[in-house]
Structure formats: C-alpha cells, structure tokens
Amino acid sequence: MRIKAAVCREFNRPLVVEEVELAAPGAGELRIRVAACAICHSDIHYADGAWGGSLPSVFGHEASGVVEEIGAGVEGFEVGDHVVVTLIRSCGHCYYCADGDEVLCEGEFSLDRDGPISAADGGHITQGLRTGAFAEQVVVDPSQVVVIPKEIAFDCASLLACGVITGLGAVVNTARVEAGSNVVVIGTGGVGLNSIQGAALSDCGKIIAVDISDEKLAAAKRFGATHGVNSAREEIADVVRALTEGRGADYVFVTVGVKSVIEQAFGLIRKGGTLVLVGMTASGEVAGFEPLTVANDCQVVLGSKMGSSRIRTDIPKLVSYYQQGRLKLDELISGRYPLAEINEAIASVNRGEALRNVIVF
Ligand SMILES: [Zn+2]
Ligand SMILES: [Zn+2]
C-alpha cells in the first residue's frame, strides 16, 4: 500500500516527506496505523550519520497506533487494538530472551533482511530502528508491540515506547536502586526526566538533576528532583559532595551521550557507588577513566540499553502508574507537529527547546 513517510536520503540533510510503498504483513507480522511518533535523540543521531547505517531510511521508533492487519499465525492482537510500538524486537527463545534480557536478543527476523518499505520507484528503503514510524503505517514484529487501554491518548502513549522505558527502566530495572539512595541524573531531557521519575517512584533520598538549561532544571523539579545543578555555572562535584555528607552519590545516571560528561561522572560516585551509562555516544568514541580508582573504591559501571525493559510487563505497569497519577506523560510533550513539519520538529529538538516533540497523524 502507498503511505506517506519522512525519508532520510542523505545524512545531515532535511528528511523528505514522500509516498513510499509498504508491504503487507507477512506471516507472524502486524500492520499498524501510526497515530503518534515522538522524536528521540536516537532518530537524530541516525539521521546525522553518527551511527552509520544504510540510506535511504525511515527513522522513528517511539510510536503508538492502531492494529490494522494481522499476519498469519499472530496471536494476542485484534484489529482495532490500541498499541505502543517499540524498537525492541525479540524472538523469545535465544539465550538472552530465555534469560529475560529481551533488549539483547540475538534472534533473526525476515523483517531485518528484507524490510517492508520501498520507494515509489521500487528502490529499497531501510526500516530504521526496526520500526520506521515517521510514516503513516508500519509493519513490525508482534514482539515489538504492546496493547494499551483505549482511554490513553496516543501522544502520551507513544512516549512509553522509548524515552520513558529507557530513562525509568535504567533506574528500576538496570540499577534497581534502593529506597533512600542519593541519585544524580545528568541531562534532564526526554530520557533524564524519566530517570528522575523512576528515582522518585523508588523513594530515593536526594535526587539531584544536572543540566545546563535552567528551564529543564525547573522541569526536573516538577518531575521529582529534589535539587538542581546548572553545570554551566556550578561545579557539579562540589554540589554533589555537599549534599551527600562529602561521600558522593550512590548512583549517577548519565542520560546524555557525551564523552566528557561520562568522564566527569566517575568523579561523582561514592566508594562502592554505581555509574549507569544510559545515553549513547557516537560510534568509535572512547572515554577515559582511572581503573585504579574504580578497583580501589569498588565502583560499579553499568550499561543500560532501553532501560533493560521487558515491554510486555513493563509498559502495562507504566500505564497503570500513569492512570494513578504517579507517572507524568502529558507534561513531557513540548510540541505536536504534522508529518509535513517533521524537520521543524527536529530543529526544535536540536535547539534544546523540547522535552519531547511528537509527530501526530
Ligand atoms: Zn529512542
Ligand atoms: Zn531472542
């Protein structure tokens, strides 16, 4: 079928909204009409060429929508179901899936080989981030999709697909912080605010937000931060030590993919403390740290991909938190844009103005 999609034809150039061809779902696949797709920094990194990959490509992976067509053999979905669509494609039976680490799945999928998108002239278009949701419709694997209650608005629901589970999951799944922990969250954008929400939901003690934007630090307080540090004006290490009886933080979450910030973050954790790397740097970047300190101070470094999420159980839990008023979603949305204005929506993210900008259909 013919659909409109925003295609990346050249790195670092505006996306081109054009008609593309979407294949019907094969056996074991679903077609979903996209209702909302938020813009994540990962989409922008890919479109800028920071992580390579083949072009042309349709990005967009933080989506919600409605099930329109169900491929042979798919169970657990009905046409008309409202769903969240994520990039986490998992086979359910490889070593990592069997161990509960769906985000590390090594399964192989026909969608990875062929992909459902092609150009109007028949040329191949890559399904970026295994979703390709800067488009009116997607064809994805059912493992990527979670049914949600129909009363949840699509724009809010889309955020559950990446920013929320990545930020909040880093705190509750990857690090499993204990109540009372003193936590630093560096970067208070669409991911970092959710790490702050996760820390608040986990009854952490001091929740120290770090950013260079006073507006974002003000937002961080609304999401549960107890303290804000503007690192453009203040020395983070001094503030963190002053707030933690000189020890340093129990946990530091780095939600920005910036090497110098990661290096600085080692200096914020206490002896035996944990540094959690959430934001992804460009391919090939190398950060330095002093192994002696890590060993001598029994420090822990954790990597966290997609908040180590198990979407089938985590997303319904987050939906119920939202319905109980314990999780903020509406407040994460800075702007709503039609697909035709996607380049403006991305530019606004790049100017640092947005928590989350959402493409609505
Ligand atoms: Zn994302
Ligand atoms: Zn697997």
CSV table of C-alpha atoms and ligand atoms in Angstrom, one decimal:
chain,number,residue,atom,x,y,z
A,1,MET,CA,0.0,0.0,0.0
A,2,ARG,CA,1.0,3.6,-0.6
A,3,ILE,CA,1.7,5.7,2.5
A,4,LYS,CA,3.5,8.9,3.3
A,5,ALA,CA,6.8,8.7,5.2
A,6,ALA,CA,9.7,11.0,6.1
A,7,VAL,CA,12.7,9.5,4.3
A,8,CYS,CA,16.3,10.2,5.2
A,9,ARG,CA,18.1,10.2,1.8
A,10,GLU,CA,21.3,11.9,2.9
A,11,PHE,CA,22.9,12.2,6.3
A,12,ASN,CA,22.6,15.7,7.9
A,13,ARG,CA,20.0,16.8,5.4
A,14,PRO,CA,16.3,17.5,6.0
A,15,LEU,CA,14.1,14.5,5.8
A,16,VAL,CA,12.0,14.2,2.6
A,17,VAL,CA,8.2,13.5,3.1
A,18,GLU,CA,7.2,11.4,0.2
A,19,GLU,CA,5.0,8.5,-0.8
A,20,VAL,CA,6.5,5.1,-0.3
A,21,GLU,CA,5.3,1.5,-0.7
A,22,LEU,CA,4.6,-0.6,2.4
A,23,ALA,CA,4.4,-4.4,2.0
A,24,ALA,CA,1.5,-6.3,3.5
A,25,PRO,CA,2.4,-8.0,6.8
A,26,GLY,CA,3.9,-11.5,6.2
A,27,ALA,CA,3.2,-14.4,8.5
A,28,GLY,CA,4.0,-13.5,12.1
A,29,GLU,CA,3.8,-9.8,11.4
A,30,LEU,CA,1.5,-6.9,12.2
A,31,ARG,CA,0.5,-3.8,10.3
A,32,ILE,CA,-0.2,-0.8,12.5
A,33,ARG,CA,-1.6,2.7,11.6
A,34,VAL,CA,0.7,5.1,13.4
A,35,ALA,CA,-1.2,7.7,15.4
A,36,ALA,CA,1.7,9.4,17.1
A,37,CYS,CA,5.5,9.1,17.0
A,38,ALA,CA,7.8,11.1,19.2
A,39,ILE,CA,11.2,12.3,18.1
A,40,CYS,CA,14.0,10.7,20.1
A,41,HIS,CA,17.7,11.7,20.0
A,42,SER,CA,18.5,8.3,18.5
A,43,ASP,CA,16.5,9.2,15.4
A,44,ILE,CA,18.5,12.4,15.1
A,45,HIS,CA,21.8,10.6,15.7
A,46,TYR,CA,21.0,8.2,12.9
A,47,ALA,CA,19.9,11.0,10.6
A,48,ASP,CA,23.1,12.8,11.3
A,49,GLY,CA,25.1,9.7,10.4
A,50,ALA,CA,26.6,9.3,13.9
A,51,TRP,CA,25.9,5.6,13.9
A,52,GLY,CA,26.3,4.7,10.2
A,53,GLY,CA,23.6,2.5,8.6
A,54,SER,CA,22.3,2.4,5.1
A,55,LEU,CA,20.3,5.0,3.3
A,56,PRO,CA,17.6,5.8,2.3
A,57,SER,CA,15.9,5.0,5.6
A,58,VAL,CA,12.8,5.9,7.5
A,59,PHE,CA,13.5,6.5,11.2
A,60,GLY,CA,11.0,6.9,14.1
A,61,HIS,CA,10.7,4.3,16.8
A,62,GLU,CA,8.7,5.9,19.7
A,63,ALA,CA,5.2,5.2,18.4
A,64,SER,CA,1.6,4.4,19.2
A,65,GLY,CA,-1.2,3.5,16.9
A,66,VAL,CA,-4.0,1.1,16.0
A,67,VAL,CA,-3.7,-2.6,14.7
A,68,GLU,CA,-5.0,-2.7,11.2
A,69,GLU,CA,-3.9,-6.0,9.8
A,70,ILE,CA,-2.7,-9.2,11.4
A,71,GLY,CA,-0.4,-11.6,9.6
A,72,ALA,CA,-0.9,-15.4,9.7
A,73,GLY,CA,-0.2,-17.1,13.0
A,74,VAL,CA,-0.1,-13.9,15.2
A,75,GLU,CA,-2.0,-14.3,18.4
A,76,GLY,CA,-2.9,-11.9,21.2
A,77,PHE,CA,-4.0,-9.0,18.9
A,78,GLU,CA,-7.2,-7.9,17.4
A,79,VAL,CA,-7.8,-5.4,14.6
A,80,GLY,CA,-8.6,-2.1,16.3
A,81,ASP,CA,-6.4,-2.7,19.3
A,82,HIS,CA,-4.6,0.5,20.5
A,83,VAL,CA,-0.9,-0.3,20.9
A,84,VAL,CA,2.5,1.1,21.7
A,85,VAL,CA,5.1,0.2,19.1
A,86,THR,CA,8.8,-0.1,20.2
A,87,LEU,CA,12.1,-1.0,18.5
A,88,ILE,CA,12.6,-4.0,20.9
A,89,ARG,CA,12.2,-7.0,18.6
A,90,SER,CA,12.7,-10.2,20.5
A,91,CYS,CA,12.5,-13.9,19.4
A,92,GLY,CA,11.6,-15.2,22.8
A,93,HIS,CA,13.9,-18.3,22.6
A,94,CYS,CA,17.5,-17.2,22.1
A,95,TYR,CA,20.0,-17.3,25.0
A,96,TYR,CA,19.2,-13.7,26.0
A,97,CYS,CA,15.5,-13.9,25.7
A,98,ALA,CA,15.4,-17.1,27.7
A,99,ASP,CA,17.3,-15.2,30.4
A,100,GLY,CA,14.8,-12.3,30.3
A,101,ASP,CA,17.2,-9.9,28.5
A,102,GLU,CA,15.0,-9.1,25.5
A,103,VAL,CA,16.9,-6.0,24.7
A,104,LEU,CA,19.9,-8.2,23.9
A,105,CYS,CA,18.0,-10.7,21.7
A,106,GLU,CA,20.1,-12.3,19.0
A,107,GLY,CA,17.2,-13.8,17.1
A,108,GLU,CA,16.9,-13.4,13.3
A,109,PHE,CA,13.9,-11.9,11.6
A,110,SER,CA,12.9,-11.8,8.0
A,111,LEU,CA,12.0,-8.1,8.6
A,112,ASP,CA,15.7,-7.4,9.3
A,113,ARG,CA,16.7,-8.9,5.9
A,114,ASP,CA,14.0,-7.6,3.6
A,115,GLY,CA,12.2,-4.8,5.4
A,116,PRO,CA,8.7,-3.8,4.4
A,117,ILE,CA,9.4,-0.3,2.9
A,118,SER,CA,10.3,0.6,-0.7
A,119,ALA,CA,10.4,3.8,-2.7
A,120,ALA,CA,7.7,4.6,-5.1
A,121,ASP,CA,10.1,3.8,-7.9
A,122,GLY,CA,10.8,0.3,-6.3
A,123,GLY,CA,14.2,1.1,-4.7
A,124,HIS,CA,14.9,-0.3,-1.3
A,125,ILE,CA,14.3,1.8,1.8
A,126,THR,CA,15.7,0.7,5.2
A,127,GLN,CA,13.2,0.3,8.1
A,128,GLY,CA,15.2,2.5,10.5
A,129,LEU,CA,15.5,1.3,14.1
A,130,ARG,CA,13.4,-1.7,13.2
A,131,THR,CA,10.3,0.4,13.2
A,132,GLY,CA,10.2,3.2,10.5
A,133,ALA,CA,7.4,5.1,12.3
A,134,PHE,CA,7.9,8.5,10.8
A,135,ALA,CA,5.3,7.2,8.5
A,136,GLU,CA,1.5,6.7,8.4
A,137,GLN,CA,1.8,2.9,8.8
A,138,VAL,CA,4.4,0.4,9.9
A,139,VAL,CA,4.8,-3.4,9.6
A,140,VAL,CA,6.6,-4.8,12.6
A,141,ASP,CA,7.1,-8.0,14.6
A,142,PRO,CA,4.4,-8.6,17.3
A,143,SER,CA,7.2,-8.8,20.0
A,144,GLN,CA,7.6,-5.0,19.5
A,145,VAL,CA,4.0,-4.2,20.2
A,146,VAL,CA,2.0,-3.9,23.5
A,147,VAL,CA,-1.7,-3.4,23.7
A,148,ILE,CA,-2.8,-0.5,25.9
A,149,PRO,CA,-6.2,0.7,27.2
A,150,LYS,CA,-8.2,2.8,24.6
A,151,GLU,CA,-8.6,5.7,27.0
A,152,ILE,CA,-4.9,6.6,27.0
A,153,ALA,CA,-4.2,9.4,24.5
A,154,PHE,CA,-1.9,8.3,21.6
A,155,ASP,CA,0.6,11.2,22.0
A,156,CYS,CA,1.2,10.2,25.7
A,157,ALA,CA,1.3,6.5,24.9
A,158,SER,CA,4.0,6.9,22.2
A,159,LEU,CA,6.4,8.2,24.9
A,160,LEU,CA,6.2,4.8,26.6
A,161,ALA,CA,7.9,3.2,23.6
A,162,CYS,CA,11.4,4.6,24.2
A,163,GLY,CA,12.0,7.8,26.3
A,164,VAL,CA,10.1,6.6,29.4
A,165,ILE,CA,11.2,3.0,29.5
A,166,THR,CA,14.8,4.0,28.7
A,167,GLY,CA,15.0,6.6,31.5
A,168,LEU,CA,12.8,5.0,34.1
A,169,GLY,CA,14.0,1.5,33.3
A,170,ALA,CA,17.6,2.4,33.9
A,171,VAL,CA,16.7,3.3,37.5
A,172,VAL,CA,14.3,0.5,38.3
A,173,ASN,CA,15.5,-2.4,36.1
A,174,THR,CA,19.1,-1.9,35.3
A,175,ALA,CA,20.3,-0.3,38.6
A,176,ARG,CA,17.5,-1.4,40.9
A,177,VAL,CA,18.1,1.5,43.2
A,178,GLU,CA,17.2,1.0,46.8
A,179,ALA,CA,14.8,3.4,48.6
A,180,GLY,CA,16.7,6.2,50.2
A,181,SER,CA,19.6,6.2,47.7
A,182,ASN,CA,21.1,9.5,46.7
A,183,VAL,CA,20.9,9.8,43.0
A,184,VAL,CA,22.4,12.1,40.4
A,185,VAL,CA,20.8,12.4,36.9
A,186,ILE,CA,22.9,14.2,34.3
A,187,GLY,CA,20.8,15.5,31.4
A,188,THR,CA,17.1,16.3,32.0
A,189,GLY,CA,15.6,15.9,28.6
A,190,GLY,CA,13.1,13.3,27.5
A,191,VAL,CA,15.1,10.4,29.0
A,192,GLY,CA,16.6,12.1,32.0
A,193,LEU,CA,13.3,13.3,33.3
A,194,ASN,CA,12.1,9.8,33.3
A,195,SER,CA,15.1,8.6,35.3
A,196,ILE,CA,14.1,11.3,37.8
A,197,GLN,CA,10.5,10.0,37.8
A,198,GLY,CA,12.0,6.5,38.3
A,199,ALA,CA,14.1,7.7,41.2
A,200,ALA,CA,11.0,9.4,42.8
A,201,LEU,CA,8.9,6.3,42.3
A,202,SER,CA,11.7,4.3,44.0
A,203,ASP,CA,11.6,6.6,47.0
A,204,CYS,CA,15.1,7.8,46.5
A,205,GLY,CA,16.6,10.3,49.0
A,206,LYS,CA,18.3,13.2,47.3
A,207,ILE,CA,17.5,13.3,43.6
A,208,ILE,CA,20.0,15.7,42.0
A,209,ALA,CA,19.3,16.9,38.5
A,210,VAL,CA,22.2,18.3,36.4
A,211,ASP,CA,21.7,20.2,33.2
A,212,ILE,CA,22.9,23.4,31.5
A,213,SER,CA,19.3,24.7,31.0
A,214,ASP,CA,17.5,26.4,33.9
A,215,GLU,CA,14.2,25.7,32.2
A,216,LYS,CA,15.0,22.0,32.0
A,217,LEU,CA,16.1,22.0,35.7
A,218,ALA,CA,12.8,23.7,36.6
A,219,ALA,CA,11.0,20.8,34.7
A,220,ALA,CA,13.2,18.3,36.6
A,221,LYS,CA,11.9,19.6,39.9
A,222,ARG,CA,8.3,19.1,38.7
A,223,PHE,CA,9.2,15.5,37.8
A,224,GLY,CA,10.6,14.8,41.3
A,225,ALA,CA,14.1,16.2,41.5
A,226,THR,CA,14.9,17.5,45.0
A,227,HIS,CA,17.9,19.6,43.8
A,228,GLY,CA,19.0,21.1,40.5
A,229,VAL,CA,22.6,21.9,39.4
A,230,ASN,CA,23.3,24.1,36.4
A,231,SER,CA,26.7,22.7,35.3
A,232,ALA,CA,27.4,25.7,33.2
A,233,ARG,CA,27.6,27.8,36.4
A,234,GLU,CA,28.2,25.4,39.2
A,235,GLU,CA,30.9,22.8,39.9
A,236,ILE,CA,28.8,19.5,40.0
A,237,ALA,CA,31.2,17.5,42.1
A,238,ASP,CA,31.3,20.2,44.9
A,239,VAL,CA,27.5,20.4,45.0
A,240,VAL,CA,27.0,16.6,45.0
A,241,ARG,CA,29.6,16.2,47.8
A,242,ALA,CA,28.0,18.9,49.8
A,243,LEU,CA,24.6,17.2,49.5
A,244,THR,CA,25.9,13.7,50.4
A,245,GLU,CA,28.0,14.4,53.5
A,246,GLY,CA,31.1,14.5,51.4
A,247,ARG,CA,30.8,10.9,50.1
A,248,GLY,CA,29.4,11.3,46.6
A,249,ALA,CA,26.3,9.8,45.1
A,250,ASP,CA,25.1,6.2,45.5
A,251,TYR,CA,24.1,6.2,41.8
A,252,VAL,CA,24.8,8.5,38.9
A,253,PHE,CA,22.8,8.2,35.7
A,254,VAL,CA,24.3,9.8,32.6
A,255,THR,CA,21.5,10.2,30.1
A,256,VAL,CA,23.5,12.3,27.6
A,257,GLY,CA,25.8,10.6,25.1
A,258,VAL,CA,28.7,13.0,25.7
A,259,LYS,CA,32.2,11.5,26.4
A,260,SER,CA,33.4,14.4,28.6
A,261,VAL,CA,30.3,14.2,30.8
A,262,ILE,CA,30.8,10.5,31.2
A,263,GLU,CA,34.4,11.0,32.3
A,264,GLN,CA,33.3,13.7,34.7
A,265,ALA,CA,30.6,11.4,36.2
A,266,PHE,CA,33.1,9.0,37.6
A,267,GLY,CA,34.1,11.7,40.0
A,268,LEU,CA,30.5,12.0,41.4
A,269,ILE,CA,30.0,8.4,42.7
A,270,ARG,CA,30.9,7.4,46.2
A,271,LYS,CA,33.1,4.4,47.1
A,272,GLY,CA,31.0,1.4,46.2
A,273,GLY,CA,28.7,3.6,44.1
A,274,THR,CA,27.3,2.9,40.7
A,275,LEU,CA,27.6,4.8,37.4
A,276,VAL,CA,24.9,3.9,34.9
A,277,LEU,CA,25.5,4.8,31.2
A,278,VAL,CA,22.2,5.5,29.6
A,279,GLY,CA,22.9,8.0,26.8
A,280,MET,CA,24.6,6.6,23.8
A,281,THR,CA,27.7,8.2,22.3
A,282,ALA,CA,28.7,8.2,18.6
A,283,SER,CA,30.3,5.0,17.3
A,284,GLY,CA,34.0,4.8,17.9
A,285,GLU,CA,34.1,7.4,20.7
A,286,VAL,CA,36.3,6.3,23.6
A,287,ALA,CA,36.1,7.7,27.1
A,288,GLY,CA,38.9,7.7,29.7
A,289,PHE,CA,38.7,6.7,33.4
A,290,GLU,CA,41.2,5.7,36.1
A,291,PRO,CA,41.0,2.0,36.6
A,292,LEU,CA,42.8,2.3,40.0
A,293,THR,CA,40.0,4.3,41.4
A,294,VAL,CA,37.3,2.0,40.1
A,295,ALA,CA,39.1,-1.0,41.6
A,296,ASN,CA,40.2,0.6,44.8
A,297,ASP,CA,36.9,2.2,45.5
A,298,CYS,CA,34.8,-0.8,44.5
A,299,GLN,CA,32.9,1.3,42.0
A,300,VAL,CA,30.4,-0.3,39.6
A,301,VAL,CA,29.7,0.7,36.0
A,302,LEU,CA,26.5,-0.5,34.3
A,303,GLY,CA,25.4,-0.1,30.7
A,304,SER,CA,21.6,0.3,30.2
A,305,LYS,CA,20.0,-0.3,26.8
A,306,MET,CA,16.3,0.7,26.6
A,307,GLY,CA,16.2,0.5,30.4
A,308,SER,CA,16.7,-3.3,30.3
A,309,SER,CA,13.0,-3.3,29.7
A,310,ARG,CA,10.6,-6.3,29.3
A,311,ILE,CA,8.0,-4.4,27.4
A,312,ARG,CA,5.1,-6.8,27.9
A,313,THR,CA,5.2,-6.4,31.6
A,314,ASP,CA,6.8,-3.0,32.0
A,315,ILE,CA,4.6,-1.0,29.7
A,316,PRO,CA,1.3,-2.1,31.3
A,317,LYS,CA,2.8,-1.3,34.7
A,318,LEU,CA,3.7,2.2,33.5
A,319,VAL,CA,0.2,2.7,32.1
A,320,SER,CA,-1.2,1.9,35.5
A,321,TYR,CA,1.2,4.3,37.2
A,322,TYR,CA,0.0,7.0,34.7
A,323,GLN,CA,-3.6,6.2,35.4
A,324,GLN,CA,-3.0,6.5,39.1
A,325,GLY,CA,-1.3,9.9,38.6
A,326,ARG,CA,2.1,8.6,39.7
A,327,LEU,CA,3.8,8.9,36.3
A,328,LYS,CA,3.8,12.1,34.2
A,329,LEU,CA,3.4,11.8,30.5
A,330,ASP,CA,1.4,14.8,29.3
A,331,GLU,CA,4.0,17.1,30.8
A,332,LEU,CA,6.8,15.5,28.7
A,333,ILE,CA,5.2,16.8,25.5
A,334,SER,CA,6.6,20.1,24.3
A,335,GLY,CA,5.0,20.3,20.8
A,336,ARG,CA,2.8,18.4,18.4
A,337,TYR,CA,3.6,18.5,14.7
A,338,PRO,CA,2.1,17.0,11.5
A,339,LEU,CA,4.4,14.8,9.5
A,340,ALA,CA,4.9,17.5,6.9
A,341,GLU,CA,6.6,19.7,9.6
A,342,ILE,CA,8.9,17.0,10.9
A,343,ASN,CA,12.1,18.9,10.0
A,344,GLU,CA,10.9,21.9,12.1
A,345,ALA,CA,10.1,19.5,15.0
A,346,ILE,CA,13.7,18.1,14.8
A,347,ALA,CA,15.2,21.5,14.6
A,348,SER,CA,13.4,22.5,17.7
A,349,VAL,CA,14.9,19.4,19.5
A,350,ASN,CA,18.3,20.3,18.2
A,351,ARG,CA,17.9,23.9,19.6
A,352,GLY,CA,17.4,22.3,23.0
A,353,GLU,CA,13.9,23.6,23.3
A,354,ALA,CA,11.9,20.4,23.6
A,355,LEU,CA,11.4,17.7,26.2
A,356,ARG,CA,9.6,15.6,23.6
A,357,ASN,CA,8.2,16.7,20.3
A,358,VAL,CA,5.6,14.4,18.9
A,359,ILE,CA,4.5,13.8,15.3
A,360,VAL,CA,0.7,13.3,15.3
A,361,PHE,CA,-1.2,11.8,12.4
B,1,ZN,ZN,14.6,6.3,21.3
B,2,ZN,ZN,15.8,-13.6,21.4
